[in-house]
Short mmCIF file of C-alpha atoms and ligand atoms in Angstrom, two decimals:
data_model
loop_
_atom_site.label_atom_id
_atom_site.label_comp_id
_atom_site.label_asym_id
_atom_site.label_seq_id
_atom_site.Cartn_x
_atom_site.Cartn_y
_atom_site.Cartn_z
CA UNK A 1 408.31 62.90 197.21
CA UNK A 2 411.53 64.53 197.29
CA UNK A 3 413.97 64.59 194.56
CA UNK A 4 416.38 62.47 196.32
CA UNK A 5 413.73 59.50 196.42
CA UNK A 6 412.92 59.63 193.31
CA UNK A 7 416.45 59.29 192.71
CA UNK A 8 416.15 56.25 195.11
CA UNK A 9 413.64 54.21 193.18
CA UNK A 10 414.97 55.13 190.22
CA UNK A 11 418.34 52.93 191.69
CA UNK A 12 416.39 50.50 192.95
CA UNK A 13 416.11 46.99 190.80
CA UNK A 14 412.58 47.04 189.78
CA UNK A 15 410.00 44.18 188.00
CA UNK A 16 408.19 45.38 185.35
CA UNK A 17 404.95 42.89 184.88
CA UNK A 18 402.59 45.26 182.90
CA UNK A 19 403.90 47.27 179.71
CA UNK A 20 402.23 46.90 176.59
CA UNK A 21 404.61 47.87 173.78
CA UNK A 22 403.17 50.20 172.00
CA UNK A 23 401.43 52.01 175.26
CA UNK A 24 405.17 52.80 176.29
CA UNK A 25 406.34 54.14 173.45
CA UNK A 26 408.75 57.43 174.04
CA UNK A 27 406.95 60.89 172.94
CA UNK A 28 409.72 62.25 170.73
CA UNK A 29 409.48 58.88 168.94
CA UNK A 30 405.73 59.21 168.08
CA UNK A 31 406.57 62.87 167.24
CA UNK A 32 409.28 62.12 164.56
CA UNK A 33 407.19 59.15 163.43
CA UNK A 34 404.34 61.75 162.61
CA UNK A 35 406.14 63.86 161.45
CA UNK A 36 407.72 61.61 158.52
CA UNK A 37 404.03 60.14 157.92
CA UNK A 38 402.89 63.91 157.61
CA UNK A 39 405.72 64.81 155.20
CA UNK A 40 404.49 61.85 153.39
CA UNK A 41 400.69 63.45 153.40
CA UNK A 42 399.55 60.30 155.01
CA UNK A 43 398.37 62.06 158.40
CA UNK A 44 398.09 65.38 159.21
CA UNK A 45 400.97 66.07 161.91
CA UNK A 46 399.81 69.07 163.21
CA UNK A 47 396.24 67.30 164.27
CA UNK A 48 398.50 64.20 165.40
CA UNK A 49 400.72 66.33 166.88
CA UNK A 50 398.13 67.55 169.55
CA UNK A 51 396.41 63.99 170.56
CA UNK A 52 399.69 62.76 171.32
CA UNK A 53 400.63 65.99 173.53
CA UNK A 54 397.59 65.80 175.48
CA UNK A 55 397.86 64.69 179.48
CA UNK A 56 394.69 63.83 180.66
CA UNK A 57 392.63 61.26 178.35
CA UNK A 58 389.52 59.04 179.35
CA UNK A 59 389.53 55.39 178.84
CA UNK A 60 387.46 56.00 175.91
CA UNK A 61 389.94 58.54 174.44
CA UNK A 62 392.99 55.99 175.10
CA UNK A 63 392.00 53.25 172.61
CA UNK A 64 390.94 56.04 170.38
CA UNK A 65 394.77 57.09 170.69
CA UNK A 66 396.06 53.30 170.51
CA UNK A 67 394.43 53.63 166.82
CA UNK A 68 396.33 56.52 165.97
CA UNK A 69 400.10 54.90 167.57
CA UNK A 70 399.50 52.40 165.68
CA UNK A 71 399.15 53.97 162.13
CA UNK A 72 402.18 55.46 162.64
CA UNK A 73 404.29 52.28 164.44
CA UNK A 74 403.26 48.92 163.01
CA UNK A 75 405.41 48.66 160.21
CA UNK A 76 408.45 46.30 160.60
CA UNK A 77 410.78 48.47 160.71
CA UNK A 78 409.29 50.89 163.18
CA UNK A 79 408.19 47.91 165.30
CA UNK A 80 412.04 46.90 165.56
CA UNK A 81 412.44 50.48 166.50
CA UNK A 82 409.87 51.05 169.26
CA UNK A 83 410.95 47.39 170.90
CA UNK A 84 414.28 48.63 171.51
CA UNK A 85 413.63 51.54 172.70
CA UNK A 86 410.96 50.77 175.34
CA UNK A 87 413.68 47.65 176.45
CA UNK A 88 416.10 50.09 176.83
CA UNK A 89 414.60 53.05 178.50
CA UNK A 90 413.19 50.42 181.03
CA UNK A 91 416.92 49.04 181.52
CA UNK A 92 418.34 52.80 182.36
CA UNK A 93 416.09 53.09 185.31
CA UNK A 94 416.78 49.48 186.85
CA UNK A 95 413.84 47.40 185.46
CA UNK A 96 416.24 44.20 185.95
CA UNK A 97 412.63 42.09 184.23
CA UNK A 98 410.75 42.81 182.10
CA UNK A 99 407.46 40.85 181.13
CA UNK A 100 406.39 43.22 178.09
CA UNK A 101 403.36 42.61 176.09
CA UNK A 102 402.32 43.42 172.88
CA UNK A 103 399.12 42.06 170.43
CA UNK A 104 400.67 40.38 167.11
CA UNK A 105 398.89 42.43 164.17
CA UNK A 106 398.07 41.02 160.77
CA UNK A 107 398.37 43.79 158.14
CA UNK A 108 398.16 42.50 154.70
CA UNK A 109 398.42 46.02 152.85
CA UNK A 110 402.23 45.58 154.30
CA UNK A 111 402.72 41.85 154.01
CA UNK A 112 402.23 41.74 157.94
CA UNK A 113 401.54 38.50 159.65
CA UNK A 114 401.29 38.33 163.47
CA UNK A 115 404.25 36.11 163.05
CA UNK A 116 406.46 38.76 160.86
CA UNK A 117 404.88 40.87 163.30
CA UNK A 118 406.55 39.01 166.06
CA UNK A 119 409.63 38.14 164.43
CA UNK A 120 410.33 42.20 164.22
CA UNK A 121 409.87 42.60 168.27
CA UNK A 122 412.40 39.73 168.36
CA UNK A 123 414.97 41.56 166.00
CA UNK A 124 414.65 44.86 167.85
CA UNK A 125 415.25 42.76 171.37
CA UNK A 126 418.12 41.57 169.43
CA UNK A 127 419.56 44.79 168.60
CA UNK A 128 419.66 46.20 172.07
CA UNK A 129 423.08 47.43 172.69
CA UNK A 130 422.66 49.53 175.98
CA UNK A 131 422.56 46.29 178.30
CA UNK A 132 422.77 42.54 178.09
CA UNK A 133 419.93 41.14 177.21
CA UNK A 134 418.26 37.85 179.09
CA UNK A 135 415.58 36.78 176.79
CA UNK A 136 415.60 32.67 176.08
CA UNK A 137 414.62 30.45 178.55
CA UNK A 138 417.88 28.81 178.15
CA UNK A 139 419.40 32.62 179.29
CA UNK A 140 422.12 34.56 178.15
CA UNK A 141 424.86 34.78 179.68
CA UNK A 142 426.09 38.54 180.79
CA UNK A 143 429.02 39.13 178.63
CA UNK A 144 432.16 39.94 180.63
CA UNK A 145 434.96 39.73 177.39
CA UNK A 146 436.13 43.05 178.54
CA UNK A 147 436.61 42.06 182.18
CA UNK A 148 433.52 44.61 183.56
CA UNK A 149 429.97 43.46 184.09
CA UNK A 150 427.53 44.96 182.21
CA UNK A 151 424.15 46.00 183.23
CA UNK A 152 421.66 42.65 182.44
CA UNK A 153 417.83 43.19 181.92
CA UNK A 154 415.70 39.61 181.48
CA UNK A 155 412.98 40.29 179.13
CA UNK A 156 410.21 37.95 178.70
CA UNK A 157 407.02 38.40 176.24
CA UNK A 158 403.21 37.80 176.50
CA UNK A 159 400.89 37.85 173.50
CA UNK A 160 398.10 39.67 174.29
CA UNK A 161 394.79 38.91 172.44
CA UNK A 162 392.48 41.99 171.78
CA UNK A 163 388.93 42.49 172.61
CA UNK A 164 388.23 43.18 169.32
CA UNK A 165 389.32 40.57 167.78
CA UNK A 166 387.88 36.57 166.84
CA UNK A 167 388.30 33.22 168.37
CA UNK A 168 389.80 32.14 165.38
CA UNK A 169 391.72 35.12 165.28
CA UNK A 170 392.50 35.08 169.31
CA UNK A 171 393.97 30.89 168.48
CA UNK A 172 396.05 32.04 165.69
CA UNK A 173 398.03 34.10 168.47
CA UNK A 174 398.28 31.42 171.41
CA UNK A 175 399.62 28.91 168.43
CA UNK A 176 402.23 31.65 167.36
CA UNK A 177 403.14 32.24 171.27
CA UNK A 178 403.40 28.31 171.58
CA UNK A 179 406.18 28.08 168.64
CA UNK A 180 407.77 31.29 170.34
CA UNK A 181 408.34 29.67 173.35
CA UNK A 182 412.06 29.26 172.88
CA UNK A 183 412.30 32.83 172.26
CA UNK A 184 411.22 33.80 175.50
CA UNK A 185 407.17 34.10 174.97
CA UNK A 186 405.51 32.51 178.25
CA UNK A 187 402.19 33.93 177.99
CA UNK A 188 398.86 35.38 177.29
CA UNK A 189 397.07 38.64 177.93
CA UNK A 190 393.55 39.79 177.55
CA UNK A 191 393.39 43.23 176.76
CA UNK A 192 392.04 46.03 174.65
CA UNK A 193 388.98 48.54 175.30
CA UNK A 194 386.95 46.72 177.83
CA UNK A 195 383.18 47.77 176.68
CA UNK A 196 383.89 45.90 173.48
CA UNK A 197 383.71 42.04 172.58
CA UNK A 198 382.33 39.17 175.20
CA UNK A 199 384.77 37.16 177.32
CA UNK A 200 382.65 33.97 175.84
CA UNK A 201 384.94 34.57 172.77
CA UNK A 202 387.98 33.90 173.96
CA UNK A 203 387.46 31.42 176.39
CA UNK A 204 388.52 28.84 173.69
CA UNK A 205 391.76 29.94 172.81
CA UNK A 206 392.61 30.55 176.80
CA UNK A 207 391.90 27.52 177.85
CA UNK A 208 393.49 26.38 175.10
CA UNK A 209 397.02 28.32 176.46
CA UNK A 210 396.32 26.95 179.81
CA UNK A 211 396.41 23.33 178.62
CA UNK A 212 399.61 24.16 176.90
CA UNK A 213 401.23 25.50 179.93
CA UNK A 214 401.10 29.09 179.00
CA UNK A 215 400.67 31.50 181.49
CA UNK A 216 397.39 33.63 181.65
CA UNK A 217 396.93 36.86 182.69
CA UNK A 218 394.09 39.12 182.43
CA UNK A 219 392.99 42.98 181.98
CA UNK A 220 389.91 42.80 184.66
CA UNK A 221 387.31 44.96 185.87
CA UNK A 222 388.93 47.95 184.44
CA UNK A 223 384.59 48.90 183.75
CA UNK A 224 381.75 47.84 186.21
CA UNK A 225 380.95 44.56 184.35
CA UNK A 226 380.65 42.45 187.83
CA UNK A 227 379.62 38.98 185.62
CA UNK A 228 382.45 38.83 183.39
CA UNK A 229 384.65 39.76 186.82
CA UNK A 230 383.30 36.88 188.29
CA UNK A 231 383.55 34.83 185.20
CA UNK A 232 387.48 36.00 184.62
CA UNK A 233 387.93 35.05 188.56
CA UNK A 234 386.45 31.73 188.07
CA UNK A 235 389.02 30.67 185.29
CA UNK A 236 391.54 31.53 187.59
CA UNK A 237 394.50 33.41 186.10
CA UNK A 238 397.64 33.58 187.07
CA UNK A 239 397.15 37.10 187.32
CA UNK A 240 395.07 40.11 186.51
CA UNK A 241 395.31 43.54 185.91
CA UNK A 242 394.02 46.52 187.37
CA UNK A 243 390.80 45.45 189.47
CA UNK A 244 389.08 48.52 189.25
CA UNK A 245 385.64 48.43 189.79
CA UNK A 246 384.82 45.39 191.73
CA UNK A 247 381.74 44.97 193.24
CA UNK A 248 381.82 43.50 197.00
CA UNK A 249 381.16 39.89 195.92
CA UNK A 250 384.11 40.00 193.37
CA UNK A 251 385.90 41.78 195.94
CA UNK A 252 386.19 39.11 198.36
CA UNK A 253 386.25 36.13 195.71
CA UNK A 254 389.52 37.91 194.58
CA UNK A 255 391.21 38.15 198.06
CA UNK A 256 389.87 34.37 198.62
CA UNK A 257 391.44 33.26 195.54
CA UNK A 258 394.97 35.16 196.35
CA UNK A 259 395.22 36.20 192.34
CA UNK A 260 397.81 38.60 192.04
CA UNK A 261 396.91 41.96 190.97
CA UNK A 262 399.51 44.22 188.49
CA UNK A 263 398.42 47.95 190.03
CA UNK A 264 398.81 50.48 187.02
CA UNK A 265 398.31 54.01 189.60
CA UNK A 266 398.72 56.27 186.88
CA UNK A 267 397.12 54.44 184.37
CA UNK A 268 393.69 54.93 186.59
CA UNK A 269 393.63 58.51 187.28
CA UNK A 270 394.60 59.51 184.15
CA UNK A 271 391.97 57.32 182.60
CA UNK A 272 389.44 58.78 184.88
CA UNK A 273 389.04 54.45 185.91
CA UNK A 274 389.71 55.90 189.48
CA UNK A 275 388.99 59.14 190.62
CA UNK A 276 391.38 60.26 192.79
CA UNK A 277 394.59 58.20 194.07
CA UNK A 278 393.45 58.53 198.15
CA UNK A 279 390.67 55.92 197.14
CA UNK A 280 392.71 53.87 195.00
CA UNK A 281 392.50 50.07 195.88
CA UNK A 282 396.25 49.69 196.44
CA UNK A 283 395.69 50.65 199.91
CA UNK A 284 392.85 48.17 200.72
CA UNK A 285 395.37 45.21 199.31
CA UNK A 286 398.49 46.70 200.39
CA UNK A 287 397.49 46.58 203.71
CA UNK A 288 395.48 43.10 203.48
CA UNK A 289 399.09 41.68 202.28
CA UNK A 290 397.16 40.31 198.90
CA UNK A 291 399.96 39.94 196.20
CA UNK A 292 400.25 42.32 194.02
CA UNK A 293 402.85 44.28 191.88
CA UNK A 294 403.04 47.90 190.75
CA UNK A 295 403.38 48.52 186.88
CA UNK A 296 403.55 51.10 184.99
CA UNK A 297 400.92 50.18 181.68
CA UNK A 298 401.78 52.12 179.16
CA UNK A 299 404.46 54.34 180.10
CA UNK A 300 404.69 56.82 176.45
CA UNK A 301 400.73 57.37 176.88
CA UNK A 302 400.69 58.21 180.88
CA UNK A 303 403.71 59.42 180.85
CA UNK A 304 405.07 57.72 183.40
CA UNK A 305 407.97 55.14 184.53
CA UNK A 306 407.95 52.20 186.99
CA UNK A 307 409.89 54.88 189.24
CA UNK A 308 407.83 57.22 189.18
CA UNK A 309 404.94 54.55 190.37
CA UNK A 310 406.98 53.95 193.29
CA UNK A 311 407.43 57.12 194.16
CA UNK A 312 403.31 58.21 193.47
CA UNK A 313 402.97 55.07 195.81
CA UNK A 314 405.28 56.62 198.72
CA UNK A 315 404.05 59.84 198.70
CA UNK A 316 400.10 58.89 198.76
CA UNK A 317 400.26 56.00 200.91
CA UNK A 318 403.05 56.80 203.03
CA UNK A 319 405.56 53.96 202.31
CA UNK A 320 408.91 53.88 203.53
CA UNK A 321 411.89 52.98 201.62
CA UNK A 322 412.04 49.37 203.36
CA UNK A 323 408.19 48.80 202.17
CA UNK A 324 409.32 49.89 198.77
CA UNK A 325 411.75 47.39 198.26
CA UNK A 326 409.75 44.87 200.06
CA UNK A 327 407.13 45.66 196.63
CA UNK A 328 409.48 45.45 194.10
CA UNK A 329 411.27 42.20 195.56
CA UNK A 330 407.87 40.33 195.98
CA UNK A 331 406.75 40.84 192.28
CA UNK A 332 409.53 37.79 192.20
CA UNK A 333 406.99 35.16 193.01
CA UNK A 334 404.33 36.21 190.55
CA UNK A 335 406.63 36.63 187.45
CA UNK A 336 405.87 33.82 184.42
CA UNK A 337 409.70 32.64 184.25
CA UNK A 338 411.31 29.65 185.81
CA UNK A 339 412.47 28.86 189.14
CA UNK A 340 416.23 29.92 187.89
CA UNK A 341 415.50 33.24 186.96
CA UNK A 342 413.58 34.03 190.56
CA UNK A 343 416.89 32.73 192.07
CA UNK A 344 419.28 35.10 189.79
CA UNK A 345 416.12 37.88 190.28
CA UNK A 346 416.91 37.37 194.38
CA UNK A 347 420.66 37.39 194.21
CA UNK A 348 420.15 40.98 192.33
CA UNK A 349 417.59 42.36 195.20
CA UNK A 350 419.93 40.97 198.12
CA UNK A 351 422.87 42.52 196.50
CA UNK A 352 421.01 45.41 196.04
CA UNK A 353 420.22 45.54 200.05
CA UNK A 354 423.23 46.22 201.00
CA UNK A 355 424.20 48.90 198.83
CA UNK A 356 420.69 50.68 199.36
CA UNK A 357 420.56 51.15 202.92
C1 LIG B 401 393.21 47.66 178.12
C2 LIG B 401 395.11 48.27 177.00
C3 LIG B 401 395.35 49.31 177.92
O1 LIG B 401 399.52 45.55 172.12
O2 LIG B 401 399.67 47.33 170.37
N1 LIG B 401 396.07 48.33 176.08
N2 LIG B 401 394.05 47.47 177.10
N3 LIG B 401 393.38 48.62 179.05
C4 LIG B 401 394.43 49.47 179.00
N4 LIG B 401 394.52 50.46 179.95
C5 LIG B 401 394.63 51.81 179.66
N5 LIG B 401 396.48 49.93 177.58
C6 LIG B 401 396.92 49.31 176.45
O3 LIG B 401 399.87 47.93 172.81
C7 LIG B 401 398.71 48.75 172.77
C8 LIG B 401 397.48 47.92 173.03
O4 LIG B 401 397.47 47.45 174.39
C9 LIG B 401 396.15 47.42 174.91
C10 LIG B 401 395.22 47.89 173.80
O5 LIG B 401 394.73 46.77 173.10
C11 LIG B 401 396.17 48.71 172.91
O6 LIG B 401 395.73 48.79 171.57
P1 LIG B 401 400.20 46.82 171.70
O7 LIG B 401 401.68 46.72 171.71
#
């Protein structure tokens, strides 16, 4: 793509469905984090210094890599950090919402709960100061005291339950994202390295959510595992993610069922999950109208942003600015907030029309 599209989606309002917190993470921040923890003689930067440089990992690699972020982010203070940061850098290239997602961590060494774990995502959302921040279900308003209207980014949160981890474990986080709910939590995520734990174990604390009126989304079929595809499709999420390896039966159960896929492009190659972007399913789904929404997964790791997923969409499957927007304005309908945010989200896109044309 040229550089005056990129410039184009970068000034396009964009939805942001799939970002896990400490996936998109910026570089220089992991850099300076290492470096402090190797000053310390707690890591060794120079070895850290050289996973986190790396481009091209394999799925295996990237939760080998998620281990390492997270020795160096998940104290309070650094999780404060990192959650203003990613809601910032995603509010300077026109995410106007933001559903990020992040798994509460328990860390007793530090006196971490998953709650004081949330509480210090909500306290860096808090301290954003770049742009107005939309996070409650009751909405702030954007602040016009000095007669101009600032940029406004709504930010909503899902809890995402790791494949590692317990039922018992995986209920403790749908009861914390239940009394969160005021602060903007809406829903659930399964994620984490797909070849480990059984989707048995966490069926509990799902359905649980679902009863609750959370909203459920899934990672799915990011590995060849067509039972637990078909088992995921049968609960029926709100949405899944990625959809990778499908076998034909799945396939057409998922277009039957209309489940809205979030399309990570980046994510796939990199992760060797697809092997080259000219057989990517976007295409197949794109073109069979099936909902879906591009996102950029963890931006820090892949290196990527949401415009940059636009523009890897243009240029390999030859969409035109009007399809573009057409993309990022549909991911409206399959976002977890309420009815008055999709109307506010619609005003921004129509304004948005006119001046892009
Ligand atoms: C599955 C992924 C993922 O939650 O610590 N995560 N899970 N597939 C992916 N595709 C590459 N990318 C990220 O963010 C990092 C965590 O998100 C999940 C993993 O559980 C990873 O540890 P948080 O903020």
């Amino acid at each position: 793509m040229r550089r005056q599209d990129m410039e184009w989606c970068v000034s396009m309002p964009k939805v942001e469905l799939h970002a896990h917190l400490n996936g998109s993470v910026r570089d220089s921040t992991l850099i300076e984090l290492a470096r402090d923890l190797g000053e310390k003689g707690i890591i060794v930067f120079s070895d850290v210094e050289n996973v986190i440089r790396k481009d091209d990992r394999t799925l295996h690699e990237v939760f080998k890599l998620f281990d390492l972020i997270h020795i160096l982010t998940t104290d309070h203070y650094t999780v404060t950090r990192i959650t203003k940061e990613v809601i910032e850098d995603f509010a300077s290239e026109n995410v106007v919402y933001l559903e990020l997602r992040t798994t509460p961590k328990r860390n007793d060494s530090i006196g971490m709960s998953k709650r004081s774990y949330m509480e210090a995502v909500m306290e860096g959302l808090r301290s954003v100061s770049s742009v107005d921040v939309d996070y409650a279900p009751s909405g702030l308003k954007t602040d016009t005291s000095n007669g101009t209207t600032r940029k406004k980014i709504y930010v909503r949160f899902l809890l995402s339950i790791d494949r590692r981890e317990s039922t018992e474990a995986a209920m403790e986080t749908v009861k914390l994202a239940l009394e969160m709910r005021d602060l903007g939590v809406v829903g659930i995520d399964l994620s984490g390295n797909p070849i480990v734990g059984d989707w048995t174990t966490f069926l509990p604390a799902l359905k649980f959510a679902r009863e609750q009126g959370l909203y459920i989304t899934l990672h799915c079929g990011e590995v060849p595992n067509q039972e637990e595809i078909k088992a995921m499709l049968d609960f029926s999420p709100q949405r899944i993610g990625h959809a990778c390896c499908f076998g034909e039966e799945n396939w057409r159960k998922l277009k039957s069922l209309k489940i809205p896929v979030e399309i990570c492009l980046t994510s796939n190659i990199r992760t060797e999950t697809i092997s080259s972007i000219d057989i990517h399913h976007f295409a197949d789904l794109h073109k069979a109208k099936h909902p879906l929404v591009l996102c950029t997964d963890d931006s820090g790791v892949f290196s990527t942003s949401l415009s940059r997923e636009y523009s890897l969409a243009s240029s390999a499957f030859g969409l035109g600015k009007t399809e573009m927007f057409q993309l990022a304005e549909n991911a409206i309908d399959f976002i977890f907030a309420d009815e008055g945010v999709k109307e506010d989200l619609r005003a921004i896109f129509e304004v948005a029309t006119e001046r892009l044309d």
